[in-house]
Amino acid sequence: MHRAHHERLPVRRRRPVHLGTLPLGPGRTIAPDPRTTSVTTLSAPTERWGAPRREPLTMKSPDTVGFIGLGLQGTPIARRLVNAGHPVTVWNRTPAKTEPLLAEGAHEATSPAEVMEASDVVILCVTDAAAVEEVTFGPAGLASTATPGKLVVDHSSIRPQTARDLANRLATESGASWVDAPVSGGVAGATAGTLTIMAGGAQTDFDRADTLFAAYARRRTLIGPVGSGQTVKLCNQIIVATTSWGLAEATQVAAAAGLDPARLPEYLEGGLADSPLLRAYQPHMVAGHDTSLASIENLIKDLDSALDLARKTNCPVPLVAQVTELLRTAVKWTPPAEAGRFIDLLKGPQAQ
C-alpha cells in the first residue's frame, strides 16, 4: 500500500487502556492485541460493482488512519478503529471531544493538514458539504498536505455531484484519491459495528478502505464511481423519511383508537410492517424523547438533496416533496435534535 515519503509531525499519545474482547457480530469476538494491527475484513475482493461484502477474515492493515468529525456517529466509529488496533490520529473542531479517544490510545492532531500528514487514509464524518469542503480545502486543510497515494473516505451525507466535484479537485491539486461512503444504521449501528456502507469510487480504493470498514460496518458495497454512494444514501433517506411519517400517523391512529401505541412494534412483529425502522424509531415517538437519533434537520438536508437530484433527472417524487415540507414545518415547533418529536405536529397544541 502507499505511504507518505516524509516525516510525520509529532502527535500527542496517551497510554491505551485494555478493553477486553470486541464484538464482531452474533457469536464472534476478537481480543485486541497491542502488538498487532489485526482487523476483520472480507473475503477476496470482487471486481464488479454492487456486490456486498460480509464474510470476515483476519488480516493486518498497512495503513495509518486519520479521523475527522467526532459527533454522535463519528465518535463510536473512531473508537472501534482504535479498539481494533489501528493507529488513529483524530481532529475535531471542538477539541474536548477528542479526549475520550486519546485516553483509549488515539493520537491528537492540531489541524486537518496535520491529520493528513500523519495518515495514509483520512476518514471524514462531518455535518454537511460546507464542512467537508472546509476541512479539505480550507486553511490548514487536508489538501495542503495531501500527496499521491493518500486516500480520503467521506462518510458525510452530501450531494452526489458535490462529492464528484470535491474528488476531482483533490485529485487535480494533490493526486490523492476519494471514496464517498455514506453510512446507514445510526448511532446504534456505529456502536455495535453493524453499519451499512454505500460506497462510490475506484475498486482499488474501495478495497483499501474496506480493511478499515470491517471494524465498524457489517455490510459494505461498492456501488459504482464516485458519487454513487451518495445517490444510494439519498434513496435510503427517502425511504426513512416517508416510512417514518407513516409510523407517526400509525402511532396516532393506535392512540386515538384507545390502544397503547408503545406496544405497536410488539403487535406488528413478524408482519409485513415490521422493520428495523419501526423497532428503532417508533418508540421515540411515544415516550422518552432524546437526542440519540440523527437530527431531523440533517434528514431535511438530505431530502432537499434528493429533491434536487429528482428535478435534474426529471423524476417525479410527490410524496418526498410533501414529507419534506411536513418535516420542515415540524422543526419550527419541535426540537429537531429530538428526532421523534416531529409527531407532535400531528398531536397538536396539547403536545407542547
GROMACS .gro file of C-alpha atoms in nm, residues 99-315:
model
  217
   99GLU     CA    1  -1.028   1.350   2.496
  100PRO     CA    2  -1.204   1.011   2.544
  101LEU     CA    3  -1.037   0.868   2.233
  102LEU     CA    4  -0.695   1.000   2.333
  103ALA     CA    5  -0.735   0.818   2.664
  104GLU     CA    6  -0.803   0.497   2.469
  105GLY     CA    7  -0.492   0.522   2.253
  106ALA     CA    8  -0.566   0.762   1.968
  107HIS     CA    9  -0.324   1.036   1.863
  108GLU     CA   10  -0.414   1.406   1.853
  109ALA     CA   11  -0.355   1.645   1.562
  110THR     CA   12  -0.393   2.020   1.570
  111SER     CA   13  -0.540   2.063   1.220
  112PRO     CA   14  -0.678   1.864   0.926
  113ALA     CA   15  -0.348   1.924   0.747
  114GLU     CA   16  -0.164   1.751   1.032
  115VAL     CA   17  -0.411   1.463   1.021
  116MET     CA   18  -0.339   1.414   0.650
  117GLU     CA   19   0.036   1.434   0.703
  118ALA     CA   20   0.021   1.171   0.977
  119SER     CA   21  -0.213   0.933   0.792
  120ASP     CA   22  -0.241   0.716   0.484
  121VAL     CA   23  -0.622   0.713   0.488
  122VAL     CA   24  -0.830   1.000   0.629
  123ILE     CA   25  -1.195   0.938   0.720
  124LEU     CA   26  -1.444   1.226   0.739
  125CYS     CA   27  -1.772   1.215   0.929
  126VAL     CA   28  -1.893   1.576   0.937
  127THR     CA   29  -2.226   1.754   0.912
  128ASP     CA   30  -2.263   1.874   0.554
  129ALA     CA   31  -2.092   1.970   0.227
  130ALA     CA   32  -1.971   2.302   0.366
  131ALA     CA   33  -1.792   2.122   0.649
  132VAL     CA   34  -1.640   1.868   0.409
  133GLU     CA   35  -1.509   2.145   0.184
  134GLU     CA   36  -1.374   2.343   0.479
  135VAL     CA   37  -1.169   2.058   0.629
  136THR     CA   38  -1.047   1.955   0.285
  137PHE     CA   39  -0.967   2.284   0.113
  138GLY     CA   40  -0.987   2.546   0.389
  139PRO     CA   41  -0.691   2.692   0.580
  140ALA     CA   42  -0.468   2.409   0.705
  141GLY     CA   43  -0.698   2.170   0.522
  142LEU     CA   44  -0.632   1.817   0.403
  143ALA     CA   45  -0.539   1.926   0.051
  144SER     CA   46  -0.245   2.131   0.177
  145THR     CA   47  -0.055   1.817   0.279
  146ALA     CA   48  -0.219   1.556   0.055
  147THR     CA   49   0.005   1.364  -0.185
  148PRO     CA   50  -0.042   1.087  -0.441
  149GLY     CA   51  -0.123   0.761  -0.265
  150LYS     CA   52  -0.326   0.924   0.011
  151LEU     CA   53  -0.696   0.838   0.035
  152VAL     CA   54  -0.990   1.039   0.170
  153VAL     CA   55  -1.303   0.845   0.273
  154ASP     CA   56  -1.609   1.060   0.330
  155HIS     CA   57  -1.889   0.920   0.549
  156SER     CA   58  -2.078   1.252   0.540
  157SER     CA   59  -2.408   1.280   0.352
  158ILE     CA   60  -2.367   1.531   0.067
  159ARG     CA   61  -2.500   1.570  -0.286
  160PRO     CA   62  -2.357   1.325  -0.543
  161GLN     CA   63  -2.232   1.600  -0.774
  162THR     CA   64  -2.064   1.773  -0.482
  163ALA     CA   65  -1.880   1.450  -0.400
  164ARG     CA   66  -1.761   1.425  -0.760
  165ASP     CA   67  -1.651   1.789  -0.765
  166LEU     CA   68  -1.455   1.755  -0.439
  167ALA     CA   69  -1.293   1.431  -0.553
  168ASN     CA   70  -1.188   1.579  -0.887
  169ARG     CA   71  -1.049   1.890  -0.721
  170LEU     CA   72  -0.847   1.690  -0.468
  171ALA     CA   73  -0.707   1.465  -0.741
  172THR     CA   74  -0.613   1.764  -0.956
  173GLU     CA   75  -0.447   1.958  -0.673
  174SER     CA   76  -0.269   1.674  -0.495
  175GLY     CA   77  -0.310   1.339  -0.671
  176ALA     CA   78  -0.492   1.193  -0.368
  177SER     CA   79  -0.797   0.967  -0.411
  178TRP     CA   80  -1.153   0.988  -0.281
  179VAL     CA   81  -1.423   0.738  -0.184
  180ASP     CA   82  -1.768   0.865  -0.093
  181ALA     CA   83  -1.902   0.622   0.165
  182PRO     CA   84  -2.218   0.741   0.343
  183VAL     CA   85  -2.347   0.510   0.613
  184SER     CA   86  -2.680   0.390   0.746
  185GLY     CA   87  -2.756   0.236   1.083
  186GLY     CA   88  -2.735   0.535   1.314
  187VAL     CA   89  -2.552   0.566   1.642
  188ALA     CA   90  -2.658   0.217   1.749
  189GLY     CA   91  -2.510   0.065   1.433
  190ALA     CA   92  -2.186   0.258   1.471
  191THR     CA   93  -2.153   0.149   1.833
  192ALA     CA   94  -2.225  -0.217   1.755
  193GLY     CA   95  -2.014  -0.224   1.438
  194THR     CA   96  -2.312  -0.313   1.219
  195LEU     CA   97  -2.335  -0.012   0.988
  196THR     CA   98  -2.417  -0.039   0.620
  197ILE     CA   99  -2.178   0.144   0.387
  198MET     CA  100  -2.276   0.253   0.036
  199ALA     CA  101  -1.958   0.349  -0.147
  200GLY     CA  102  -1.855   0.519  -0.468
  201GLY     CA  103  -1.502   0.519  -0.607
  202ALA     CA  104  -1.236   0.310  -0.774
  203GLN     CA  105  -1.224  -0.060  -0.693
  204THR     CA  106  -0.866  -0.040  -0.564
  205ASP     CA  107  -0.951   0.250  -0.333
  206PHE     CA  108  -1.257   0.068  -0.201
  207ASP     CA  109  -1.055  -0.248  -0.137
  208ARG     CA  110  -0.804  -0.044   0.060
  209ALA     CA  111  -1.071   0.132   0.265
  210ASP     CA  112  -1.256  -0.193   0.328
  211THR     CA  113  -0.983  -0.320   0.561
  212LEU     CA  114  -1.093  -0.033   0.785
  213PHE     CA  115  -1.468  -0.055   0.719
  214ALA     CA  116  -1.471  -0.407   0.859
  215ALA     CA  117  -1.408  -0.267   1.207
  216TYR     CA  118  -1.745  -0.090   1.218
  217ALA     CA  119  -1.967  -0.198   0.927
  218ARG     CA  120  -2.133  -0.532   0.869
  219ARG     CA  121  -2.227  -0.469   0.504
  220ARG     CA  122  -2.010  -0.274   0.261
  221THR     CA  123  -2.093  -0.232  -0.107
  222LEU     CA  124  -1.911  -0.053  -0.388
  223ILE     CA  125  -2.200   0.085  -0.594
  224GLY     CA  126  -2.005   0.250  -0.876
  225PRO     CA  127  -1.781   0.554  -0.938
  226VAL     CA  128  -1.752   0.850  -0.701
  227GLY     CA  129  -2.096   0.992  -0.621
  228SER     CA  130  -2.275   0.658  -0.647
  229GLY     CA  131  -2.267   0.601  -0.272
  230GLN     CA  132  -2.428   0.941  -0.210
  231THR     CA  133  -2.703   0.861  -0.461
  232VAL     CA  134  -2.792   0.539  -0.280
  233LYS     CA  135  -2.782   0.725   0.054
  234LEU     CA  136  -3.045   0.966  -0.083
  235CYS     CA  137  -3.262   0.665  -0.174
  236ASN     CA  138  -3.212   0.541   0.182
  237GLN     CA  139  -3.320   0.877   0.324
  238ILE     CA  140  -3.630   0.886   0.104
  239ILE     CA  141  -3.736   0.550   0.247
  240VAL     CA  142  -3.651   0.652   0.604
  241ALA     CA  143  -3.841   0.982   0.584
  242THR     CA  144  -4.156   0.860   0.415
  243THR     CA  145  -4.173   0.549   0.632
  244SER     CA  146  -4.113   0.749   0.949
  245TRP     CA  147  -4.403   0.978   0.869
  246GLY     CA  148  -4.620   0.671   0.815
  247LEU     CA  149  -4.506   0.538   1.153
  248ALA     CA  150  -4.609   0.866   1.316
  249GLU     CA  151  -4.956   0.851   1.161
  250ALA     CA  152  -5.000   0.484   1.257
  251THR     CA  153  -4.893   0.566   1.613
  252GLN     CA  154  -5.153   0.843   1.631
  253VAL     CA  155  -5.428   0.618   1.493
  254ALA     CA  156  -5.347   0.349   1.752
  255ALA     CA  157  -5.360   0.604   2.035
  256ALA     CA  158  -5.682   0.765   1.909
  257ALA     CA  159  -5.848   0.420   1.896
  258GLY     CA  160  -5.764   0.355   2.260
  259LEU     CA  161  -5.467   0.122   2.207
  260ASP     CA  162  -5.130   0.151   2.376
  261PRO     CA  163  -4.911   0.295   2.096
  262ALA     CA  164  -4.598   0.182   2.278
  263ARG     CA  165  -4.692  -0.178   2.202
  264LEU     CA  166  -4.734  -0.124   1.828
  265PRO     CA  167  -4.394  -0.277   1.742
  266GLU     CA  168  -4.491  -0.581   1.951
  267TYR     CA  169  -4.827  -0.616   1.775
  268LEU     CA  170  -4.667  -0.590   1.429
  269GLU     CA  171  -4.369  -0.814   1.493
  270GLY     CA  172  -4.317  -1.063   1.211
  271GLY     CA  173  -4.569  -0.896   0.979
  272LEU     CA  174  -4.501  -0.704   0.662
  273ALA     CA  175  -4.496  -0.374   0.854
  274ASP     CA  176  -4.226  -0.497   1.090
  275SER     CA  177  -3.886  -0.341   1.024
  276PRO     CA  178  -3.572  -0.215   1.198
  277LEU     CA  179  -3.707   0.138   1.148
  278LEU     CA  180  -4.031   0.051   1.327
  279ARG     CA  181  -3.843  -0.101   1.620
  280ALA     CA  182  -3.579   0.172   1.646
  281TYR     CA  183  -3.772   0.489   1.561
  282GLN     CA  184  -4.134   0.445   1.671
  283PRO     CA  185  -4.052   0.421   2.045
  284HIS     CA  186  -3.901   0.771   2.022
  285MET     CA  187  -4.239   0.899   1.904
  286VAL     CA  188  -4.425   0.755   2.203
  287ALA     CA  189  -4.210   0.849   2.500
  288GLY     CA  190  -3.856   0.904   2.614
  289HIS     CA  191  -3.764   1.165   2.357
  290ASP     CA  192  -3.387   1.207   2.346
  291THR     CA  193  -3.107   1.308   2.112
  292SER     CA  194  -2.967   0.964   2.031
  293LEU     CA  195  -3.112   0.970   1.679
  294ALA     CA  196  -2.985   1.192   1.400
  295SER     CA  197  -3.136   1.539   1.392
  296ILE     CA  198  -3.443   1.596   1.175
  297GLU     CA  199  -3.258   1.894   1.028
  298ASN     CA  200  -2.997   1.655   0.886
  299LEU     CA  201  -3.274   1.443   0.734
  300ILE     CA  202  -3.432   1.751   0.575
  301LYS     CA  203  -3.091   1.843   0.430
  302ASP     CA  204  -3.070   1.503   0.263
  303LEU     CA  205  -3.428   1.522   0.139
  304ASP     CA  206  -3.357   1.859  -0.021
  305SER     CA  207  -3.062   1.693  -0.197
  306ALA     CA  208  -3.291   1.413  -0.314
  307LEU     CA  209  -3.544   1.665  -0.447
  308ASP     CA  210  -3.266   1.850  -0.631
  309LEU     CA  211  -3.146   1.528  -0.793
  310ALA     CA  212  -3.503   1.432  -0.885
  311ARG     CA  213  -3.564   1.768  -1.055
  312LYS     CA  214  -3.239   1.744  -1.250
  313THR     CA  215  -3.326   1.394  -1.371
  314ASN     CA  216  -3.693   1.477  -1.440
  315CYS     CA  217  -3.806   1.219  -1.184
   0.00000   0.00000   0.00000
